[in-house]
PDB file of C-alpha atoms in Angstrom:
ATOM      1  CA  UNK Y   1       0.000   0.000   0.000  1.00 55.00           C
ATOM      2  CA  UNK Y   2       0.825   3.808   0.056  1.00 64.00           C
ATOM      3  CA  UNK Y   3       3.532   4.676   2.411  1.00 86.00           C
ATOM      4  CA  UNK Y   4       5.446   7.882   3.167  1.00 93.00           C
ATOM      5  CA  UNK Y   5       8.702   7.623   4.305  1.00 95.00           C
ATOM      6  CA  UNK Y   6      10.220  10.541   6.659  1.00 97.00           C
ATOM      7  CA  UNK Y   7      13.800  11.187   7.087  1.00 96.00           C
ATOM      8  CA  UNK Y   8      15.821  11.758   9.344  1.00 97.00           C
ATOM      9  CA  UNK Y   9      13.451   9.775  12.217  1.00 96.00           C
ATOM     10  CA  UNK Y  10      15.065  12.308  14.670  1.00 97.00           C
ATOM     11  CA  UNK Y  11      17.216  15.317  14.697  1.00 96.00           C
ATOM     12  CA  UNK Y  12      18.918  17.635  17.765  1.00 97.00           C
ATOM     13  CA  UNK Y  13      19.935  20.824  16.671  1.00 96.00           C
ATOM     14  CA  UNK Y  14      21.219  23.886  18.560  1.00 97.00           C
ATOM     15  CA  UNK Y  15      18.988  26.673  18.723  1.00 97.00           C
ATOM     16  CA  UNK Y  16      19.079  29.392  15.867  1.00 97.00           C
ATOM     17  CA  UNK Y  17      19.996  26.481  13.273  1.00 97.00           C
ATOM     18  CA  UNK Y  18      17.903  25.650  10.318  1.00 97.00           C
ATOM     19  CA  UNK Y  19      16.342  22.488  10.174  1.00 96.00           C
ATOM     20  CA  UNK Y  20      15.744  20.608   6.865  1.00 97.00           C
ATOM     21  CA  UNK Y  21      13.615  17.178   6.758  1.00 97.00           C
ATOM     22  CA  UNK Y  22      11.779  15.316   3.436  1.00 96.00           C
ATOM     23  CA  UNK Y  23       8.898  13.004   3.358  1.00 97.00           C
ATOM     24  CA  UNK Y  24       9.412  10.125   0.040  1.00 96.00           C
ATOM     25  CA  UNK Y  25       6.614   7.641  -1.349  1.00 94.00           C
ATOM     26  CA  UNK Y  26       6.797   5.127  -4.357  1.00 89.00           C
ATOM     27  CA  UNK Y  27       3.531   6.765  -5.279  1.00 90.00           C
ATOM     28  CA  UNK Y  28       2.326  10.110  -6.736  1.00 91.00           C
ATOM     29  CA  UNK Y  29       0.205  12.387  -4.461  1.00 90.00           C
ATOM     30  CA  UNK Y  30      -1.968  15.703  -5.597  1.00 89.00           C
ATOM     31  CA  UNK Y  31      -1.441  16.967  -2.183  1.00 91.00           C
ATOM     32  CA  UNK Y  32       1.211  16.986   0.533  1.00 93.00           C
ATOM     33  CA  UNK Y  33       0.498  17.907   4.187  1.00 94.00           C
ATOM     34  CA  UNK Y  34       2.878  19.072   7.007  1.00 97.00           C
ATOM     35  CA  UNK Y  35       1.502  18.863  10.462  1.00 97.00           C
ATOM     36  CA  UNK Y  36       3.291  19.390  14.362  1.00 98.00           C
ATOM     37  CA  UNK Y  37       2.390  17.158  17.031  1.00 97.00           C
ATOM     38  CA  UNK Y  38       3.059  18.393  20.657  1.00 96.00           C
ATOM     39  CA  UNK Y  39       3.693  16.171  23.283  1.00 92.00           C
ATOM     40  CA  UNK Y  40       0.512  15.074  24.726  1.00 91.00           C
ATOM     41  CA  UNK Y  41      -1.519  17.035  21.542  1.00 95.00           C
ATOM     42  CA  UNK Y  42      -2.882  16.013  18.716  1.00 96.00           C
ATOM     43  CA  UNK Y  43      -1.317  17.336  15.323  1.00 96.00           C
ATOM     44  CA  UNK Y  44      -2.329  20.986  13.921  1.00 96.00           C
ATOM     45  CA  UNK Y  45      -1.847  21.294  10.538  1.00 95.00           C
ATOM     46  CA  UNK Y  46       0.929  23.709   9.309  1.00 96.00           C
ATOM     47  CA  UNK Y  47       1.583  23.960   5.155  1.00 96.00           C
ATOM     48  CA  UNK Y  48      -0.622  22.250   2.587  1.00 94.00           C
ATOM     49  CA  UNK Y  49       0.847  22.192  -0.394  1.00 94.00           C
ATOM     50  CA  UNK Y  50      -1.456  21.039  -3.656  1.00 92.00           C
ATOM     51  CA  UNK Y  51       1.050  21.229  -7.081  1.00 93.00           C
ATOM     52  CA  UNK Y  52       3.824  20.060  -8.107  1.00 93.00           C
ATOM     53  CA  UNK Y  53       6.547  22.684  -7.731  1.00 94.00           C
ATOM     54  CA  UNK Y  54       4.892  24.522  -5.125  1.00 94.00           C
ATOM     55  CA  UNK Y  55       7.228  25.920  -3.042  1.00 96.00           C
ATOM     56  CA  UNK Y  56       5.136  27.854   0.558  1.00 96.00           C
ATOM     57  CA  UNK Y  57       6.224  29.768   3.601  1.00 96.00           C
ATOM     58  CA  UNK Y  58       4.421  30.165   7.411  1.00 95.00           C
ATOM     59  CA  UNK Y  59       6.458  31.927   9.010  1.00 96.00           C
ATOM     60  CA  UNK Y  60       9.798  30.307   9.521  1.00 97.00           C
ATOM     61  CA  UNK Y  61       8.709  27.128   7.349  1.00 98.00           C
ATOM     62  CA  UNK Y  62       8.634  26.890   4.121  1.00 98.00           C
ATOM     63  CA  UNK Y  63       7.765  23.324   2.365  1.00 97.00           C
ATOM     64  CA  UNK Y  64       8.108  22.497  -1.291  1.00 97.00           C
ATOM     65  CA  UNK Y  65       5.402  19.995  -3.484  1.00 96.00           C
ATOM     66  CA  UNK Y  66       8.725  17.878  -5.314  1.00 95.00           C
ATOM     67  CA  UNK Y  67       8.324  17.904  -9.211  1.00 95.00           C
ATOM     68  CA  UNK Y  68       7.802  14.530  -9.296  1.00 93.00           C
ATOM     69  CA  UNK Y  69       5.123  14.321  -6.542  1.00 92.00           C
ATOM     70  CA  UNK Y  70       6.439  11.426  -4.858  1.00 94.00           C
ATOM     71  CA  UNK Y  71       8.220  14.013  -2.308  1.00 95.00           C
ATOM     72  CA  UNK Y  72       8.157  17.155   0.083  1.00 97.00           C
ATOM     73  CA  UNK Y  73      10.681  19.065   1.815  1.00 97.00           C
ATOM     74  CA  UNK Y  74      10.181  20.935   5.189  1.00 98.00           C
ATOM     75  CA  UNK Y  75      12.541  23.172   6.631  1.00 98.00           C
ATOM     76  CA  UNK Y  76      12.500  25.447   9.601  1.00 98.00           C
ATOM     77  CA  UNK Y  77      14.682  28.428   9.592  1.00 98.00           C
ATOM     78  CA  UNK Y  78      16.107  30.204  12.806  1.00 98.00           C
ATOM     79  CA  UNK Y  79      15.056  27.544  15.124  1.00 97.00           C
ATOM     80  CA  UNK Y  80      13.528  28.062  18.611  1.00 97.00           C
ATOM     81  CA  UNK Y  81      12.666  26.196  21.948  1.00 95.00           C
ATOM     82  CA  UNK Y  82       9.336  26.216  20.965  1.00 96.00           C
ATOM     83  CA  UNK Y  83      10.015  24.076  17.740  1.00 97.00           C
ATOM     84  CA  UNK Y  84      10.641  20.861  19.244  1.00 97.00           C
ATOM     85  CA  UNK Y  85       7.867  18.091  18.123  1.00 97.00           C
ATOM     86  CA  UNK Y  86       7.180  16.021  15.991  1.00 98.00           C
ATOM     87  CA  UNK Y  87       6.594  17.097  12.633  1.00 98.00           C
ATOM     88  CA  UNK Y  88       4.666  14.662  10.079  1.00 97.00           C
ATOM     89  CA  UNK Y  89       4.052  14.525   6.212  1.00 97.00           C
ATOM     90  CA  UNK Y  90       0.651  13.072   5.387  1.00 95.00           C
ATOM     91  CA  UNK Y  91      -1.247  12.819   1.985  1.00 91.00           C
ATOM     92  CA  UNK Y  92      -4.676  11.367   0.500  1.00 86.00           C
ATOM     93  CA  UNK Y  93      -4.775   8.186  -0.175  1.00 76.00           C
ATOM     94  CA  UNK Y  94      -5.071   6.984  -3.621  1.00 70.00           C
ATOM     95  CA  UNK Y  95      -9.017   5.689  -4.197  1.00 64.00           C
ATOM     96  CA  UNK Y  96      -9.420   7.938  -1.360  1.00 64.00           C
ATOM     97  CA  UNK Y  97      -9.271  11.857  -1.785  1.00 63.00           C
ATOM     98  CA  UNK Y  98     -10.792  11.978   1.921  1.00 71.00           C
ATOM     99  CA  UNK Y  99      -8.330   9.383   3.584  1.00 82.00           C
ATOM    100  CA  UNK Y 100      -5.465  10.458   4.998  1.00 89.00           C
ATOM    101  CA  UNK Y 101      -1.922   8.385   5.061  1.00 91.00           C
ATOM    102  CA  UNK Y 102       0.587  10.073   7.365  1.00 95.00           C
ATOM    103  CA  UNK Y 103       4.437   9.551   8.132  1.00 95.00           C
ATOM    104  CA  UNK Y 104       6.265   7.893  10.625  1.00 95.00           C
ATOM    105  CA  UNK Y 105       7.287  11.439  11.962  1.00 97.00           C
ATOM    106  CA  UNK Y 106      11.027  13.203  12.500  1.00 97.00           C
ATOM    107  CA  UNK Y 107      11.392  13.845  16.070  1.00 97.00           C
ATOM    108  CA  UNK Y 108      13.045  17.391  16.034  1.00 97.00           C
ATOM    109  CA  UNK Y 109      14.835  18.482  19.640  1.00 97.00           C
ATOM    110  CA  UNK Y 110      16.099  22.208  20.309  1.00 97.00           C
ATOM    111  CA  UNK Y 111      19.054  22.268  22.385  1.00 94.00           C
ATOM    112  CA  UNK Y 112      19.515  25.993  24.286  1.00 89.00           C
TER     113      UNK Y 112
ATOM    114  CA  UNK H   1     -14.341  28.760  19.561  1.00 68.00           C
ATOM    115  CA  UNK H   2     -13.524  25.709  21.647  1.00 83.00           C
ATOM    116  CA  UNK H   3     -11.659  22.708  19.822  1.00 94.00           C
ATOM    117  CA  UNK H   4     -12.616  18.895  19.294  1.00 97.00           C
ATOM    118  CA  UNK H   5     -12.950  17.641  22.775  1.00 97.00           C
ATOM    119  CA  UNK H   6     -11.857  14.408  24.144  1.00 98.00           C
ATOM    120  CA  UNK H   7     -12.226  12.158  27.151  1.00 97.00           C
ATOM    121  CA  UNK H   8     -11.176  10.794  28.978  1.00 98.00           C
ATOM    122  CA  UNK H   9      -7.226  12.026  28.440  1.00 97.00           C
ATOM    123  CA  UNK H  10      -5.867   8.749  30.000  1.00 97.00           C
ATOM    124  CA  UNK H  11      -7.278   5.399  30.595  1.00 98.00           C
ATOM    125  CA  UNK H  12      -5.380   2.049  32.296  1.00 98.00           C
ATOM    126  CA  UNK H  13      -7.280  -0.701  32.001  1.00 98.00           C
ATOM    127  CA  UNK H  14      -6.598  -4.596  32.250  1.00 97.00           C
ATOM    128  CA  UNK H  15      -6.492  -6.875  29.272  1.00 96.00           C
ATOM    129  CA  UNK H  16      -9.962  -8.356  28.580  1.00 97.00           C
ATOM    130  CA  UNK H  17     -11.716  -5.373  30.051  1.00 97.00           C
ATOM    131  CA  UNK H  18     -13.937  -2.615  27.912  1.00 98.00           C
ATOM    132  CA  UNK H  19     -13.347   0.932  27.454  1.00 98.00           C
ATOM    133  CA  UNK H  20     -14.734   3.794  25.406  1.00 98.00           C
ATOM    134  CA  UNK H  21     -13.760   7.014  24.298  1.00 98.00           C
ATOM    135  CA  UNK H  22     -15.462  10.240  23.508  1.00 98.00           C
ATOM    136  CA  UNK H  23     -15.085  12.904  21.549  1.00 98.00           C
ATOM    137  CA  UNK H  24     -17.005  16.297  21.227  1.00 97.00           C
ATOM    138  CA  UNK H  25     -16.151  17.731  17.228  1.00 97.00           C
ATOM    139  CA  UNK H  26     -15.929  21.022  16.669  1.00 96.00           C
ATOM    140  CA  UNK H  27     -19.173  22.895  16.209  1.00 94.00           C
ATOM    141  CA  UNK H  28     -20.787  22.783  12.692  1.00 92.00           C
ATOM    142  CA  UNK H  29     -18.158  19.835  11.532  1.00 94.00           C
ATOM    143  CA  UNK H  30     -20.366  17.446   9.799  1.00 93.00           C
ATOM    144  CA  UNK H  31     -17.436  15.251   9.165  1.00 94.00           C
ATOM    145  CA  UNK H  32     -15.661  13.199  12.498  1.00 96.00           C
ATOM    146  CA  UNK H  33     -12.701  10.571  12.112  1.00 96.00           C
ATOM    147  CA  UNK H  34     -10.944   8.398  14.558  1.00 97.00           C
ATOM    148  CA  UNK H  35      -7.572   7.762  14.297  1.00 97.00           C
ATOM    149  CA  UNK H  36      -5.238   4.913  16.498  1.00 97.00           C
ATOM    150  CA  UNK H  37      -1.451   5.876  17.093  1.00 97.00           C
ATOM    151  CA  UNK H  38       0.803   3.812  17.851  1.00 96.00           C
ATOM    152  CA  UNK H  39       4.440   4.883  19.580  1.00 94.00           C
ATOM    153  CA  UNK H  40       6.312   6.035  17.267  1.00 92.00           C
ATOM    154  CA  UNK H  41       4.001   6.475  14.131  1.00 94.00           C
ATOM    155  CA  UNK H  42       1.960   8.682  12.728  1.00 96.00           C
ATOM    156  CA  UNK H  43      -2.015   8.534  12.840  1.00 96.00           C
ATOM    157  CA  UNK H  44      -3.769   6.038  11.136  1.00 95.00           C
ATOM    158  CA  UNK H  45      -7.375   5.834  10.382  1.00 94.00           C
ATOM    159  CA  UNK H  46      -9.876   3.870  11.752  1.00 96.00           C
ATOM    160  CA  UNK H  47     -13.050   5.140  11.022  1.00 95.00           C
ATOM    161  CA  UNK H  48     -14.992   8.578   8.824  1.00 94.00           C
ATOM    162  CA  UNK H  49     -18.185   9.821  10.029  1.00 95.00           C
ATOM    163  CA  UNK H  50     -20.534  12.125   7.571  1.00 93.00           C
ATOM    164  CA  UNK H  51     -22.809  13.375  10.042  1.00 92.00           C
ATOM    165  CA  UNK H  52     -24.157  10.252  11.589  1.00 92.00           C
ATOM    166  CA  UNK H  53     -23.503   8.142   9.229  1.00 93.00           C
ATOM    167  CA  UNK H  54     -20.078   5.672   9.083  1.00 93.00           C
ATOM    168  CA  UNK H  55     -18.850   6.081   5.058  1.00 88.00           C
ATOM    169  CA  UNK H  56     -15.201   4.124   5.768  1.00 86.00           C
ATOM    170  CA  UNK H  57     -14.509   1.720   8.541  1.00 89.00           C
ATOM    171  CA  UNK H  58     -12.473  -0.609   6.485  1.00 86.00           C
ATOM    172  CA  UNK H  59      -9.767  -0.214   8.759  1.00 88.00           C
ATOM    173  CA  UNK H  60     -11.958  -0.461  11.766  1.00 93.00           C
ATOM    174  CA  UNK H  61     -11.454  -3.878  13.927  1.00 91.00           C
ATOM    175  CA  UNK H  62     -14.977  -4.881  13.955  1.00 90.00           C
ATOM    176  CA  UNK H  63     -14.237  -7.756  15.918  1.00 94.00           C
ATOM    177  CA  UNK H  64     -13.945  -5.626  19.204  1.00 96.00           C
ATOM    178  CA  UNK H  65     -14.243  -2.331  18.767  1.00 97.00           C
ATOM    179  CA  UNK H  66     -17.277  -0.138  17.297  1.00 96.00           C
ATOM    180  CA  UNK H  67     -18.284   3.354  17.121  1.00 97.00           C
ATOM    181  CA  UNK H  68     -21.308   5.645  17.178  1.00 96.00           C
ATOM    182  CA  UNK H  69     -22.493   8.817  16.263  1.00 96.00           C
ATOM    183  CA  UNK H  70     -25.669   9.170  17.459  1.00 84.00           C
ATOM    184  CA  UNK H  71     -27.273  12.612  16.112  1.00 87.00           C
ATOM    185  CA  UNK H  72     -24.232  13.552  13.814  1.00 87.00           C
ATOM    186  CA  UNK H  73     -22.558  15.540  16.924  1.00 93.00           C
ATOM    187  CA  UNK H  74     -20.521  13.423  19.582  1.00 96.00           C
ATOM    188  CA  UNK H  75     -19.094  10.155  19.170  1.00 98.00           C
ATOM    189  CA  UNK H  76     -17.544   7.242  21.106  1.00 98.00           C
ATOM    190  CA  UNK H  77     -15.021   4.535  20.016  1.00 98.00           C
ATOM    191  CA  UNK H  78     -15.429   1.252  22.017  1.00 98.00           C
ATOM    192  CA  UNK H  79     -13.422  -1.648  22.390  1.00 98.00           C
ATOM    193  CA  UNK H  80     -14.343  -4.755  23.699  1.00 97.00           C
ATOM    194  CA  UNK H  81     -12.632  -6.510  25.323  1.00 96.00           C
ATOM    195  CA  UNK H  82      -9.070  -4.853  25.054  1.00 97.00           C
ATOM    196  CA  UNK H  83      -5.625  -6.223  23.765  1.00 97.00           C
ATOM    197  CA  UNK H  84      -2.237  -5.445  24.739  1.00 97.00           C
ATOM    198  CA  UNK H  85      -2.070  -4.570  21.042  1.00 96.00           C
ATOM    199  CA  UNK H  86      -4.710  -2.136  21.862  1.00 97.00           C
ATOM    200  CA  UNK H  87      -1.915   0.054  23.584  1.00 98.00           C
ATOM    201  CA  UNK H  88      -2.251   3.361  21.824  1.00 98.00           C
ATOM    202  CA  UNK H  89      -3.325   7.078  21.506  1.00 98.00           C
ATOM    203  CA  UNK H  90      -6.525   7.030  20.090  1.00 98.00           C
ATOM    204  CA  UNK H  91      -7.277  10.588  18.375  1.00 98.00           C
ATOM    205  CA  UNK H  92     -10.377  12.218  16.944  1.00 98.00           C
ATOM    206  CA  UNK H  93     -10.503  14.887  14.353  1.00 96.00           C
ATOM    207  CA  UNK H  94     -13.286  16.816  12.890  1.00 95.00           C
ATOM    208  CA  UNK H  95     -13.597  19.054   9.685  1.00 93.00           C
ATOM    209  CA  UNK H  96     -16.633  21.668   8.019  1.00 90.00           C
ATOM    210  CA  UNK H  97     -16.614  18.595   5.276  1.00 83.00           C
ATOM    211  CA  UNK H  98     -14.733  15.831   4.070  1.00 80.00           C
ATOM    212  CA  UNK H  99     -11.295  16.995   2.295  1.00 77.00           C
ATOM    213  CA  UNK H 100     -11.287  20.338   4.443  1.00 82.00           C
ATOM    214  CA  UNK H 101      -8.828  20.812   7.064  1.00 88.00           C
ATOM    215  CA  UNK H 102      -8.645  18.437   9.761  1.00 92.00           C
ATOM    216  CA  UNK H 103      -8.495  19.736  13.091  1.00 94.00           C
ATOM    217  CA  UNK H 104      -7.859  16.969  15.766  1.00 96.00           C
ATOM    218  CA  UNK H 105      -8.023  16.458  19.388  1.00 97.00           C
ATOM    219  CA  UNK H 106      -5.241  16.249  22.192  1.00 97.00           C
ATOM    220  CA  UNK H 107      -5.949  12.156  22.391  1.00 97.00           C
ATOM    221  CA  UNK H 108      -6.287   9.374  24.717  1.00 98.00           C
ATOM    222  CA  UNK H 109      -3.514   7.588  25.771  1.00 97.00           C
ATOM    223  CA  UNK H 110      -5.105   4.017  26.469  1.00 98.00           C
ATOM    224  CA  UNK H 111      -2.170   1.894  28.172  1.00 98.00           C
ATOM    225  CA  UNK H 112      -4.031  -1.764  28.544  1.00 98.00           C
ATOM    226  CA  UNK H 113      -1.794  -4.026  31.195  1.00 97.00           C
TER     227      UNK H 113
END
Protein backbone atom coordinates (compact mmCIF):
# COMPACT_ATOMS: atom_id res chain seq x y z
CA UNK A 1 0.00 0.00 0.00
CA UNK A 2 0.83 3.81 0.06
CA UNK A 3 3.53 4.68 2.41
CA UNK A 4 5.45 7.88 3.17
CA UNK A 5 8.70 7.62 4.30
CA UNK A 6 10.22 10.54 6.66
CA UNK A 7 13.80 11.19 7.09
CA UNK A 8 15.82 11.76 9.34
CA UNK A 9 13.45 9.77 12.22
CA UNK A 10 15.07 12.31 14.67
CA UNK A 11 17.22 15.32 14.70
CA UNK A 12 18.92 17.63 17.77
CA UNK A 13 19.94 20.82 16.67
CA UNK A 14 21.22 23.89 18.56
CA UNK A 15 18.99 26.67 18.72
CA UNK A 16 19.08 29.39 15.87
CA UNK A 17 20.00 26.48 13.27
CA UNK A 18 17.90 25.65 10.32
CA UNK A 19 16.34 22.49 10.17
CA UNK A 20 15.74 20.61 6.86
CA UNK A 21 13.62 17.18 6.76
CA UNK A 22 11.78 15.32 3.44
CA UNK A 23 8.90 13.00 3.36
CA UNK A 24 9.41 10.13 0.04
CA UNK A 25 6.61 7.64 -1.35
CA UNK A 26 6.80 5.13 -4.36
CA UNK A 27 3.53 6.76 -5.28
CA UNK A 28 2.33 10.11 -6.74
CA UNK A 29 0.20 12.39 -4.46
CA UNK A 30 -1.97 15.70 -5.60
CA UNK A 31 -1.44 16.97 -2.18
CA UNK A 32 1.21 16.99 0.53
CA UNK A 33 0.50 17.91 4.19
CA UNK A 34 2.88 19.07 7.01
CA UNK A 35 1.50 18.86 10.46
CA UNK A 36 3.29 19.39 14.36
CA UNK A 37 2.39 17.16 17.03
CA UNK A 38 3.06 18.39 20.66
CA UNK A 39 3.69 16.17 23.28
CA UNK A 40 0.51 15.07 24.73
CA UNK A 41 -1.52 17.03 21.54
CA UNK A 42 -2.88 16.01 18.72
CA UNK A 43 -1.32 17.34 15.32
CA UNK A 44 -2.33 20.99 13.92
CA UNK A 45 -1.85 21.29 10.54
CA UNK A 46 0.93 23.71 9.31
CA UNK A 47 1.58 23.96 5.16
CA UNK A 48 -0.62 22.25 2.59
CA UNK A 49 0.85 22.19 -0.39
CA UNK A 50 -1.46 21.04 -3.66
CA UNK A 51 1.05 21.23 -7.08
CA UNK A 52 3.82 20.06 -8.11
CA UNK A 53 6.55 22.68 -7.73
CA UNK A 54 4.89 24.52 -5.12
CA UNK A 55 7.23 25.92 -3.04
CA UNK A 56 5.14 27.85 0.56
CA UNK A 57 6.22 29.77 3.60
CA UNK A 58 4.42 30.16 7.41
CA UNK A 59 6.46 31.93 9.01
CA UNK A 60 9.80 30.31 9.52
CA UNK A 61 8.71 27.13 7.35
CA UNK A 62 8.63 26.89 4.12
CA UNK A 63 7.77 23.32 2.37
CA UNK A 64 8.11 22.50 -1.29
CA UNK A 65 5.40 20.00 -3.48
CA UNK A 66 8.72 17.88 -5.31
CA UNK A 67 8.32 17.90 -9.21
CA UNK A 68 7.80 14.53 -9.30
CA UNK A 69 5.12 14.32 -6.54
CA UNK A 70 6.44 11.43 -4.86
CA UNK A 71 8.22 14.01 -2.31
CA UNK A 72 8.16 17.16 0.08
CA UNK A 73 10.68 19.06 1.81
CA UNK A 74 10.18 20.94 5.19
CA UNK A 75 12.54 23.17 6.63
CA UNK A 76 12.50 25.45 9.60
CA UNK A 77 14.68 28.43 9.59
CA UNK A 78 16.11 30.20 12.81
CA UNK A 79 15.06 27.54 15.12
CA UNK A 80 13.53 28.06 18.61
CA UNK A 81 12.67 26.20 21.95
CA UNK A 82 9.34 26.22 20.96
CA UNK A 83 10.01 24.08 17.74
CA UNK A 84 10.64 20.86 19.24
CA UNK A 85 7.87 18.09 18.12
CA UNK A 86 7.18 16.02 15.99
CA UNK A 87 6.59 17.10 12.63
CA UNK A 88 4.67 14.66 10.08
CA UNK A 89 4.05 14.52 6.21
CA UNK A 90 0.65 13.07 5.39
CA UNK A 91 -1.25 12.82 1.98
CA UNK A 92 -4.68 11.37 0.50
CA UNK A 93 -4.77 8.19 -0.18
CA UNK A 94 -5.07 6.98 -3.62
CA UNK A 95 -9.02 5.69 -4.20
CA UNK A 96 -9.42 7.94 -1.36
CA UNK A 97 -9.27 11.86 -1.78
CA UNK A 98 -10.79 11.98 1.92
CA UNK A 99 -8.33 9.38 3.58
CA UNK A 100 -5.46 10.46 5.00
CA UNK A 101 -1.92 8.38 5.06
CA UNK A 102 0.59 10.07 7.37
CA UNK A 103 4.44 9.55 8.13
CA UNK A 104 6.26 7.89 10.62
CA UNK A 105 7.29 11.44 11.96
CA UNK A 106 11.03 13.20 12.50
CA UNK A 107 11.39 13.85 16.07
CA UNK A 108 13.05 17.39 16.03
CA UNK A 109 14.83 18.48 19.64
CA UNK A 110 16.10 22.21 20.31
CA UNK A 111 19.05 22.27 22.38
CA UNK A 112 19.52 25.99 24.29
CA UNK B 1 -14.34 28.76 19.56
CA UNK B 2 -13.52 25.71 21.65
CA UNK B 3 -11.66 22.71 19.82
CA UNK B 4 -12.62 18.89 19.29
CA UNK B 5 -12.95 17.64 22.77
CA UNK B 6 -11.86 14.41 24.14
CA UNK B 7 -12.23 12.16 27.15
CA UNK B 8 -11.18 10.79 28.98
CA UNK B 9 -7.23 12.03 28.44
CA UNK B 10 -5.87 8.75 30.00
CA UNK B 11 -7.28 5.40 30.60
CA UNK B 12 -5.38 2.05 32.30
CA UNK B 13 -7.28 -0.70 32.00
CA UNK B 14 -6.60 -4.60 32.25
CA UNK B 15 -6.49 -6.88 29.27
CA UNK B 16 -9.96 -8.36 28.58
CA UNK B 17 -11.72 -5.37 30.05
CA UNK B 18 -13.94 -2.61 27.91
CA UNK B 19 -13.35 0.93 27.45
CA UNK B 20 -14.73 3.79 25.41
CA UNK B 21 -13.76 7.01 24.30
CA UNK B 22 -15.46 10.24 23.51
CA UNK B 23 -15.08 12.90 21.55
CA UNK B 24 -17.01 16.30 21.23
CA UNK B 25 -16.15 17.73 17.23
CA UNK B 26 -15.93 21.02 16.67
CA UNK B 27 -19.17 22.89 16.21
CA UNK B 28 -20.79 22.78 12.69
CA UNK B 29 -18.16 19.83 11.53
CA UNK B 30 -20.37 17.45 9.80
CA UNK B 31 -17.44 15.25 9.17
CA UNK B 32 -15.66 13.20 12.50
CA UNK B 33 -12.70 10.57 12.11
CA UNK B 34 -10.94 8.40 14.56
CA UNK B 35 -7.57 7.76 14.30
CA UNK B 36 -5.24 4.91 16.50
CA UNK B 37 -1.45 5.88 17.09
CA UNK B 38 0.80 3.81 17.85
CA UNK B 39 4.44 4.88 19.58
CA UNK B 40 6.31 6.04 17.27
CA UNK B 41 4.00 6.48 14.13
CA UNK B 42 1.96 8.68 12.73
CA UNK B 43 -2.02 8.53 12.84
CA UNK B 44 -3.77 6.04 11.14
CA UNK B 45 -7.37 5.83 10.38
CA UNK B 46 -9.88 3.87 11.75
CA UNK B 47 -13.05 5.14 11.02
CA UNK B 48 -14.99 8.58 8.82
CA UNK B 49 -18.18 9.82 10.03
CA UNK B 50 -20.53 12.13 7.57
CA UNK B 51 -22.81 13.38 10.04
CA UNK B 52 -24.16 10.25 11.59
CA UNK B 53 -23.50 8.14 9.23
CA UNK B 54 -20.08 5.67 9.08
CA UNK B 55 -18.85 6.08 5.06
CA UNK B 56 -15.20 4.12 5.77
CA UNK B 57 -14.51 1.72 8.54
CA UNK B 58 -12.47 -0.61 6.48
CA UNK B 59 -9.77 -0.21 8.76
CA UNK B 60 -11.96 -0.46 11.77
CA UNK B 61 -11.45 -3.88 13.93
CA UNK B 62 -14.98 -4.88 13.96
CA UNK B 63 -14.24 -7.76 15.92
CA UNK B 64 -13.94 -5.63 19.20
CA UNK B 65 -14.24 -2.33 18.77
CA UNK B 66 -17.28 -0.14 17.30
CA UNK B 67 -18.28 3.35 17.12
CA UNK B 68 -21.31 5.64 17.18
CA UNK B 69 -22.49 8.82 16.26
CA UNK B 70 -25.67 9.17 17.46
CA UNK B 71 -27.27 12.61 16.11
CA UNK B 72 -24.23 13.55 13.81
CA UNK B 73 -22.56 15.54 16.92
CA UNK B 74 -20.52 13.42 19.58
CA UNK B 75 -19.09 10.16 19.17
CA UNK B 76 -17.54 7.24 21.11
CA UNK B 77 -15.02 4.53 20.02
CA UNK B 78 -15.43 1.25 22.02
CA UNK B 79 -13.42 -1.65 22.39
CA UNK B 80 -14.34 -4.75 23.70
CA UNK B 81 -12.63 -6.51 25.32
CA UNK B 82 -9.07 -4.85 25.05
CA UNK B 83 -5.63 -6.22 23.76
CA UNK B 84 -2.24 -5.44 24.74
CA UNK B 85 -2.07 -4.57 21.04
CA UNK B 86 -4.71 -2.14 21.86
CA UNK B 87 -1.91 0.05 23.58
CA UNK B 88 -2.25 3.36 21.82
CA UNK B 89 -3.33 7.08 21.51
CA UNK B 90 -6.52 7.03 20.09
CA UNK B 91 -7.28 10.59 18.37
CA UNK B 92 -10.38 12.22 16.94
CA UNK B 93 -10.50 14.89 14.35
CA UNK B 94 -13.29 16.82 12.89
CA UNK B 95 -13.60 19.05 9.69
CA UNK B 96 -16.63 21.67 8.02
CA UNK B 97 -16.61 18.60 5.28
CA UNK B 98 -14.73 15.83 4.07
CA UNK B 99 -11.30 17.00 2.30
CA UNK B 100 -11.29 20.34 4.44
CA UNK B 101 -8.83 20.81 7.06
CA UNK B 102 -8.64 18.44 9.76
CA UNK B 103 -8.49 19.74 13.09
CA UNK B 104 -7.86 16.97 15.77
CA UNK B 105 -8.02 16.46 19.39
CA UNK B 106 -5.24 16.25 22.19
CA UNK B 107 -5.95 12.16 22.39
CA UNK B 108 -6.29 9.37 24.72
CA UNK B 109 -3.51 7.59 25.77
CA UNK B 110 -5.11 4.02 26.47
CA UNK B 111 -2.17 1.89 28.17
CA UNK B 112 -4.03 -1.76 28.54
CA UNK B 113 -1.79 -4.03 31.19
Amino acid sequence: GQQLNQSPQSMFIQEGEDVSMNCTSSSIFNTWLWYKQDPGEGPVLLIALYKAGELTSNGRLTAQFGITRKDSFLNISASIPSDVGIYFCAGPKSGSARQLTFGSGTQLTVLP
Amino acid sequence: EAGVVQSPRYKIIEKKQPVAFWCNPISGHNTLYWYRQNLGQGPELLIRYENEEAVDDSQLPKDRFSAERLKGVDSTLKIQPAELGDSAVYLCASSPSPGNEQFFGPGTRLTVL
